[in-house]
CSV table of C-alpha atoms in Angstrom, one decimal:
chain,number,residue,atom,x,y,z
A,1,MET,CA,-130.9,60.4,-17.3
A,2,ARG,CA,-133.1,57.4,-18.5
A,3,PRO,CA,-136.4,57.5,-16.7
A,4,LEU,CA,-137.7,54.8,-14.4
A,5,VAL,CA,-141.0,53.0,-15.4
A,6,SER,CA,-143.2,51.5,-12.4
A,7,VAL,CA,-145.2,48.5,-13.6
A,8,LEU,CA,-147.9,48.3,-11.0
A,9,ILE,CA,-149.7,44.6,-11.0
A,10,PRO,CA,-152.7,44.0,-8.5
A,11,CYS,CA,-153.1,40.3,-8.0
A,12,TYR,CA,-156.1,38.5,-6.8
A,13,ASN,CA,-156.1,34.4,-7.6
A,14,ALA,CA,-154.1,34.9,-10.9
A,15,ASP,CA,-152.0,31.7,-10.2
A,16,ARG,CA,-152.7,30.4,-13.7
A,17,TRP,CA,-151.2,33.6,-15.6
A,18,LEU,CA,-149.0,35.8,-13.3
A,19,ALA,CA,-146.2,34.0,-14.2
A,20,ARG,CA,-146.1,34.8,-17.7
A,21,THR,CA,-147.6,38.6,-17.0
A,22,LEU,CA,-144.1,39.1,-15.0
A,23,LYS,CA,-142.3,37.2,-17.6
A,24,SER,CA,-143.6,39.7,-20.4
A,25,VAL,CA,-142.8,42.9,-18.3
A,26,LEU,CA,-139.3,41.5,-17.4
A,27,ALA,CA,-138.7,40.8,-21.1
A,28,GLN,CA,-139.3,44.5,-22.1
A,29,SER,CA,-136.7,46.3,-24.2
A,30,TRP,CA,-136.4,49.2,-21.7
A,31,ASN,CA,-134.9,47.5,-18.6
A,32,LYS,CA,-135.4,50.6,-16.4
A,33,LEU,CA,-137.9,49.2,-14.7
A,34,GLU,CA,-139.4,48.7,-11.2
A,35,ILE,CA,-142.2,46.0,-10.6
A,36,ILE,CA,-144.8,46.1,-7.7
A,37,VAL,CA,-147.0,43.4,-7.5
A,38,VAL,CA,-149.7,43.6,-5.0
A,39,ASP,CA,-151.1,40.2,-4.2
A,40,ASP,CA,-154.8,41.1,-2.7
A,41,GLY,CA,-155.5,38.3,-0.5
A,42,SER,CA,-155.3,35.8,-2.7
A,43,THR,CA,-156.3,32.3,-1.8
A,44,ASP,CA,-154.5,30.3,-4.4
A,45,ASN,CA,-150.7,30.3,-5.0
A,46,SER,CA,-150.1,33.8,-6.5
A,47,LEU,CA,-148.4,35.1,-3.7
A,48,THR,CA,-145.8,32.3,-3.9
A,49,ILE,CA,-145.3,32.6,-7.2
A,50,ALA,CA,-145.1,36.2,-7.0
A,51,ARG,CA,-142.7,36.0,-4.3
A,52,SER,CA,-140.5,33.7,-6.6
A,53,PHE,CA,-139.7,36.5,-8.9
A,54,ALA,CA,-138.8,39.2,-5.9
A,55,SER,CA,-135.4,40.9,-6.5
A,56,SER,CA,-134.2,44.3,-6.5
A,57,SER,CA,-136.5,45.2,-9.2
A,58,VAL,CA,-139.7,43.2,-8.2
A,59,ALA,CA,-141.3,44.2,-5.2
A,60,VAL,CA,-143.7,41.9,-3.7
A,61,LEU,CA,-146.7,43.5,-1.1
A,62,SER,CA,-149.5,41.4,0.5
A,63,GLN,CA,-152.6,43.0,2.0
A,64,VAL,CA,-156.4,41.6,3.0
A,65,ASN,CA,-158.7,41.3,0.0
A,66,GLN,CA,-159.7,45.1,-0.5
A,67,GLY,CA,-160.0,45.1,-4.4
A,68,ALA,CA,-157.9,45.7,-7.1
A,69,SER,CA,-158.8,49.5,-6.7
A,70,ALA,CA,-157.2,49.2,-3.1
A,71,ALA,CA,-154.1,47.0,-4.3
A,72,ARG,CA,-153.2,49.9,-7.5
A,73,ASN,CA,-153.6,52.7,-4.9
A,74,ARG,CA,-151.2,50.9,-2.5
A,75,ALA,CA,-148.7,50.0,-5.4
A,76,LEU,CA,-149.0,53.5,-6.6
A,77,GLN,CA,-148.3,54.8,-3.2
A,78,VAL,CA,-144.7,53.0,-3.1
A,79,ALA,CA,-143.8,53.6,-6.8
A,80,GLN,CA,-140.8,55.4,-7.6
A,81,GLY,CA,-141.0,55.5,-11.0
A,82,ASP,CA,-140.9,58.7,-13.6
A,83,PHE,CA,-143.7,56.9,-15.5
A,84,ILE,CA,-146.5,54.4,-14.6
A,85,GLN,CA,-147.7,51.1,-16.5
A,86,TYR,CA,-150.6,49.6,-15.0
A,87,LEU,CA,-151.0,45.7,-15.9
A,88,ASP,CA,-153.5,43.5,-14.4
A,89,ALA,CA,-152.1,39.9,-13.6
A,90,ASP,CA,-153.6,38.0,-16.3
A,91,ASP,CA,-152.6,40.3,-19.2
A,92,LEU,CA,-149.4,40.7,-21.1
A,93,LEU,CA,-147.2,43.6,-22.6
A,94,SER,CA,-145.6,43.0,-26.2
A,95,SER,CA,-141.7,43.6,-25.5
A,96,ASN,CA,-141.3,46.7,-27.2
A,97,LYS,CA,-144.5,48.4,-25.7
A,98,ILE,CA,-143.1,50.7,-23.0
A,99,GLU,CA,-139.6,51.7,-24.7
A,100,ALA,CA,-141.8,52.8,-27.8
A,101,GLN,CA,-144.3,55.0,-25.7
A,102,LEU,CA,-141.3,56.2,-23.5
A,103,PHE,CA,-140.0,57.6,-27.3
A,104,LEU,CA,-143.2,59.3,-27.6
A,105,LEU,CA,-143.4,60.8,-24.1
A,106,GLN,CA,-139.7,62.2,-24.1
A,107,HIS,CA,-140.3,64.5,-27.5
A,108,HIS,CA,-143.6,65.6,-26.0
A,109,PRO,CA,-144.8,67.7,-23.2
A,110,GLU,CA,-144.6,66.3,-19.5
A,111,ASN,CA,-148.5,65.9,-19.3
A,112,MET,CA,-148.9,63.8,-22.6
A,113,LEU,CA,-150.3,60.2,-22.3
A,114,ALA,CA,-149.0,57.3,-24.5
A,115,LEU,CA,-151.2,55.2,-26.1
A,116,CYS,CA,-150.8,51.9,-28.1
A,117,ASN,CA,-153.1,48.9,-29.7
A,118,THR,CA,-154.3,45.9,-28.0
A,119,ILE,CA,-154.5,42.5,-29.1
A,120,HIS,CA,-157.6,40.7,-27.4
A,121,PHE,CA,-157.2,37.1,-27.0
A,122,TRP,CA,-159.1,34.1,-25.2
A,123,ASP,CA,-157.7,32.2,-22.3
A,124,GLU,CA,-155.7,29.3,-23.0
A,125,THR,CA,-155.2,30.5,-26.5
A,126,ASP,CA,-151.7,31.9,-28.4
A,127,PRO,CA,-151.6,35.7,-27.6
A,128,GLU,CA,-150.4,36.5,-30.8
A,129,VAL,CA,-153.3,35.0,-32.7
A,130,GLY,CA,-155.6,37.3,-31.0
A,131,THR,CA,-157.6,40.0,-32.7
A,132,LEU,CA,-155.8,43.2,-33.1
A,133,GLU,CA,-158.0,46.2,-31.6
A,134,THR,CA,-156.6,49.6,-33.1
A,135,GLY,CA,-159.8,51.6,-31.6
A,136,GLY,CA,-160.2,53.2,-34.8
A,137,HIS,CA,-160.2,56.8,-35.1
A,138,PHE,CA,-159.7,57.2,-31.4
A,139,PHE,CA,-156.3,56.1,-31.8
A,140,ALA,CA,-154.7,58.8,-32.8
A,141,ASN,CA,-152.6,62.2,-31.7
A,142,SER,CA,-154.8,64.6,-29.8
A,143,ASP,CA,-153.7,68.1,-28.0
A,144,ARG,CA,-158.0,68.0,-27.3
A,145,PRO,CA,-158.3,65.8,-24.3
A,146,VAL,CA,-162.0,66.8,-23.4
A,147,GLU,CA,-162.9,66.2,-27.6
A,148,TRP,CA,-160.9,62.8,-27.3
A,149,LEU,CA,-163.0,61.6,-24.4
A,150,ILE,CA,-166.0,62.8,-25.7
A,151,GLN,CA,-165.5,60.8,-29.1
A,152,LEU,CA,-164.4,57.8,-27.0
A,153,LEU,CA,-167.5,57.8,-24.9
A,154,GLY,CA,-170.0,58.0,-28.0
A,155,GLY,CA,-170.5,61.5,-28.8
A,156,ASP,CA,-170.4,60.8,-32.1
A,157,GLY,CA,-171.9,57.3,-32.3
A,158,ALA,CA,-170.6,54.4,-31.0
A,159,GLY,CA,-168.3,54.6,-28.6
A,160,ALA,CA,-164.9,52.6,-27.7
A,161,MET,CA,-163.0,50.8,-25.1
A,162,VAL,CA,-159.2,51.3,-24.3
A,163,HIS,CA,-157.4,48.6,-22.4
A,164,PRO,CA,-155.9,50.0,-19.2
A,165,ALA,CA,-152.3,48.5,-20.0
A,166,ALA,CA,-152.3,50.1,-23.3
A,167,TRP,CA,-151.8,53.6,-21.2
A,168,LEU,CA,-148.2,54.8,-20.2
A,169,ILE,CA,-148.6,57.8,-17.7
A,170,SER,CA,-146.2,60.2,-16.4
A,171,ARG,CA,-146.3,60.6,-12.5
A,172,ALA,CA,-147.2,64.3,-13.2
A,173,VAL,CA,-150.5,63.1,-14.7
A,174,ALA,CA,-151.5,60.4,-12.2
A,175,ALA,CA,-150.8,63.3,-9.4
A,176,GLY,CA,-153.3,65.4,-11.4
A,177,ALA,CA,-155.9,62.5,-11.7
A,178,GLY,CA,-155.9,61.2,-8.0
A,179,PRO,CA,-156.3,57.6,-6.6
A,180,TRP,CA,-158.4,55.1,-7.8
A,181,ASN,CA,-162.0,54.9,-6.5
A,182,GLU,CA,-161.9,52.2,-4.1
A,183,GLN,CA,-165.8,52.3,-4.0
A,184,LEU,CA,-166.3,51.1,-7.4
A,185,SER,CA,-166.3,47.3,-8.2
A,186,LEU,CA,-167.3,47.6,-11.8
A,187,ASP,CA,-166.0,50.3,-14.3
A,188,ASP,CA,-163.5,51.3,-11.6
A,189,ASP,CA,-160.8,51.6,-15.0
A,190,GLY,CA,-163.2,53.7,-17.5
A,191,GLU,CA,-164.2,56.0,-14.1
A,192,TYR,CA,-160.2,56.5,-13.3
A,193,PHE,CA,-158.5,56.9,-17.1
A,194,ALA,CA,-161.5,59.6,-17.6
A,195,ARG,CA,-159.5,61.8,-14.8
A,196,VAL,CA,-156.4,60.6,-16.1
A,197,VAL,CA,-157.2,61.7,-20.1
A,198,LEU,CA,-158.7,65.0,-18.5
A,199,ALA,CA,-155.8,65.7,-16.5
A,200,SER,CA,-153.5,65.2,-19.3
A,201,ALA,CA,-152.4,67.8,-22.2
A,202,GLY,CA,-153.3,65.2,-24.8
A,203,ILE,CA,-152.7,61.8,-26.5
A,204,ARG,CA,-149.9,60.4,-28.2
A,205,TYR,CA,-150.3,57.1,-30.1
A,206,THR,CA,-147.9,54.7,-31.5
A,207,PRO,CA,-148.9,51.8,-33.7
A,208,ILE,CA,-145.5,50.5,-32.3
A,209,GLY,CA,-146.1,48.0,-29.5
A,210,CYS,CA,-148.8,46.8,-28.0
A,211,SER,CA,-150.6,45.3,-24.9
A,212,TYR,CA,-152.7,41.5,-24.5
A,213,TYR,CA,-156.2,41.6,-22.9
A,214,ARG,CA,-157.3,38.1,-21.9
A,215,LYS,CA,-160.7,37.5,-22.6
A,216,TYR,CA,-163.0,34.2,-20.9
A,217,LYS,CA,-165.6,32.4,-23.0
A,218,GLY,CA,-167.0,31.4,-19.5
A,219,GLY,CA,-167.5,35.1,-18.3
A,220,ASN,CA,-165.5,34.8,-15.5
A,221,SER,CA,-163.8,37.7,-15.5
A,222,LEU,CA,-165.0,40.7,-13.3
A,223,SER,CA,-166.0,43.1,-16.0
A,224,GLY,CA,-168.9,40.4,-16.9
A,225,GLY,CA,-170.2,41.0,-13.3
A,226,ARG,CA,-173.9,40.6,-13.1
A,227,SER,CA,-174.5,41.3,-9.4
A,228,ASP,CA,-176.4,44.3,-8.0
A,229,ARG,CA,-173.0,45.8,-6.5
A,230,HIS,CA,-171.5,45.6,-10.0
A,231,GLN,CA,-174.6,47.4,-11.7
A,232,TRP,CA,-174.7,49.8,-9.6
A,233,SER,CA,-170.8,50.4,-9.6
A,234,ALA,CA,-170.9,50.7,-13.6
A,235,LEU,CA,-174.2,53.0,-12.7
A,236,GLN,CA,-171.8,55.4,-10.5
A,237,SER,CA,-169.1,55.3,-12.5
A,238,ILE,CA,-171.1,57.0,-15.7
A,239,ALA,CA,-172.1,59.6,-13.1
A,240,LEU,CA,-169.2,60.6,-12.0
A,241,LYS,CA,-167.6,60.5,-15.7
A,242,ALA,CA,-170.6,63.0,-16.6
A,243,ASP,CA,-169.6,65.0,-13.5
A,244,TYR,CA,-165.6,65.4,-14.6
A,245,LEU,CA,-166.6,65.8,-18.4
A,246,LEU,CA,-169.7,68.2,-17.8
A,247,SER,CA,-167.7,70.4,-15.4
A,248,ARG,CA,-165.2,71.0,-18.5
A,249,THR,CA,-167.5,71.4,-21.5
A,250,GLN,CA,-171.5,71.9,-22.1
A,251,ASP,CA,-171.3,70.5,-25.7
A,252,GLN,CA,-174.4,68.7,-26.8
A,253,ARG,CA,-172.1,66.0,-27.7
A,254,ALA,CA,-170.9,65.4,-24.5
A,255,LYS,CA,-174.4,64.8,-23.2
A,256,ARG,CA,-174.8,62.6,-25.9
A,257,ALA,CA,-171.7,60.6,-24.9
A,258,ILE,CA,-173.1,60.4,-21.4
A,259,ALA,CA,-176.7,59.3,-22.8
A,260,ARG,CA,-175.2,56.8,-24.9
A,261,CYS,CA,-173.4,55.3,-21.8
A,262,TYR,CA,-176.5,55.0,-19.5
A,263,MET,CA,-178.4,53.6,-22.6
A,264,GLU,CA,-175.8,51.0,-22.6
A,265,ARG,CA,-176.4,50.5,-18.8
A,266,ALA,CA,-179.9,50.2,-19.0
A,267,VAL,CA,-180.0,47.5,-21.9
A,268,GLN,CA,-177.3,45.2,-20.0
A,269,ALA,CA,-178.9,45.8,-16.8
A,270,TYR,CA,-182.5,44.9,-17.9
A,271,PRO,CA,-184.6,42.5,-16.7
A,272,GLY,CA,-182.3,41.5,-14.0
A,273,HIS,CA,-181.5,45.0,-12.3
A,274,PRO,CA,-184.8,46.7,-12.5
A,275,HIS,CA,-183.9,50.1,-10.4
A,276,VAL,CA,-180.5,50.2,-12.4
A,277,THR,CA,-182.2,50.1,-15.7
A,278,GLN,CA,-184.8,52.8,-14.3
A,279,THR,CA,-182.4,54.9,-12.7
A,280,ALA,CA,-180.3,54.9,-16.0
A,281,LEU,CA,-183.2,56.0,-18.2
A,282,ARG,CA,-184.1,58.7,-16.0
A,283,GLU,CA,-180.3,60.4,-16.1
A,284,ILE,CA,-180.9,60.3,-20.1
A,285,ARG,CA,-184.0,62.4,-19.5
A,286,GLN,CA,-182.5,64.6,-17.1
A,287,LEU,CA,-179.9,65.3,-19.9
A,288,GLY,CA,-182.6,66.5,-22.5
A,289,VAL,CA,-180.7,64.7,-25.5
A,290,LYS,CA,-181.4,61.7,-27.3
A,291,ALA,CA,-179.7,58.3,-26.4
A,292,ASP,CA,-178.9,55.5,-29.3
A,293,LEU,CA,-179.4,52.1,-28.2
A,294,PRO,CA,-176.5,49.8,-28.4
A,295,THR,CA,-176.3,47.3,-31.3
A,296,CYS,CA,-177.7,44.2,-30.6
A,297,GLY,CA,-174.9,41.9,-32.0
A,298,SER,CA,-177.2,39.8,-34.2
A,299,TRP,CA,-179.7,40.2,-37.1
A,300,ARG,CA,-182.7,38.7,-35.0
A,301,GLY,CA,-182.2,40.7,-32.1
A,302,GLU,CA,-182.2,44.2,-34.5
A,303,LEU,CA,-185.4,42.8,-36.1
A,304,LEU,CA,-187.2,41.9,-32.7
A,305,ARG,CA,-186.0,45.2,-31.3
A,306,PHE,CA,-187.3,47.0,-34.3
A,307,LEU,CA,-190.8,45.2,-34.3
A,308,LEU,CA,-191.2,44.7,-30.3
A,309,GLY,CA,-189.1,47.5,-28.7
A,310,TRP,CA,-185.9,46.8,-27.1
A,311,LYS,CA,-187.4,45.4,-23.4
A,312,LEU,CA,-189.4,42.9,-24.9
A,313,ALA,CA,-186.9,42.1,-27.1
A,314,LYS,CA,-184.3,41.3,-25.1
A,315,ARG,CA,-186.8,38.8,-22.8
A,316,LEU,CA,-187.3,37.1,-25.7
A,317,SER,CA,-183.8,37.1,-26.8
A,318,MET,CA,-182.8,35.9,-23.4
A,319,ALA,CA,-185.1,33.4,-23.6
A,320,TYR,CA,-184.0,31.7,-26.6
A,321,HIS,CA,-180.6,32.2,-26.1
A,322,HIS,CA,-180.2,34.7,-28.9
A,323,SER,CA,-177.4,37.1,-28.9
A,324,PHE,CA,-178.5,40.6,-27.7
C-alpha cells in the first residue's frame, strides 16, 4: 500500500513566496500527499493565496498569531499521513525529494529518518544556482542516533546545520518526539529535531533530491533575530538539547558538543545581551570541559581575537563593520 505523506507548512506574511512553495510540493513525483497550510494570523495576502490552492489534497487552516511552532503543532494534530514533511512557506523542495526518501524508508525499519542535501540560495535569485550544502560527514547513514547528534552539535569540532525540510520522518518517530515547543522563538527547530533524532533508530541519507533554503541578505529571517526574547530562546534550546543528550550519554564529547553550542551563543549575544553571554559561559564552566570559540569568518577577526581576546576583538570588529 502506498504511504500517505503529510506536508506541513506554517505560514506568516509569506505572500511573496507561498505560491512557489506550494507549486514545488504539488510537482512532487510522489503524488500521494496531503498538504496542510496553517496561516498564523498573516496581515498580508498569504491566506488568500493559500486558499486559492485549496483542494481535496490541500487543506488551509487559519489561526490568530501564535508563532510557527504553534502552527506546526496544529498541522501535526490534523495530519493523517504515514510520514511527515515539514516545509516553511518560503522554502522549496526538488520534485524527487519525497519519493527518493520514501524509497529509503520503505526498505528500512519504521523508526529510521531520511535525510537529503540542501541548496542554500539568496532571496530573489534562482534557487538552482544556489550553494549545495551536503553537511560533510554528518550526512551519512547511521544506526547510532546519539553519536550522530554528538557529531552534529560539534563534539568532534565544528558542528553543522540541518535544514528542517531536508528530513522526512515517520509518524511513529514524530509521536515519540512529541510536539514542537511553543515557548521557543529561536532554534525551535534545532530543539525539536534533537528530540526527533533521539527518538529514531538512525538516519538514512540519499544524495538524490534536495530541499532549498532561502536566505536574506538584509537579515530579515527569524534565525537572524537579535532581540532579548530570541537570544534567551536560543539559550533555552541549548539547555533542553543538553538535557536530552546527557540523559542518554555522559561521553565527554557530548559535553564538548553542548559547550560548543553555549560558546557560540555567548559570542553571538555579546555585547548586546551581556546576561545571555554570562549565563552561557557559566553553563560551560558547569560542564567542566573546554569550549572552542567559533570561527570568526575573516582573517582580521581571527588576528584581533588572538591579540586582544574575543570580547574586545568583537567590539572592535563591530565598530569597524568587520565580519566576526
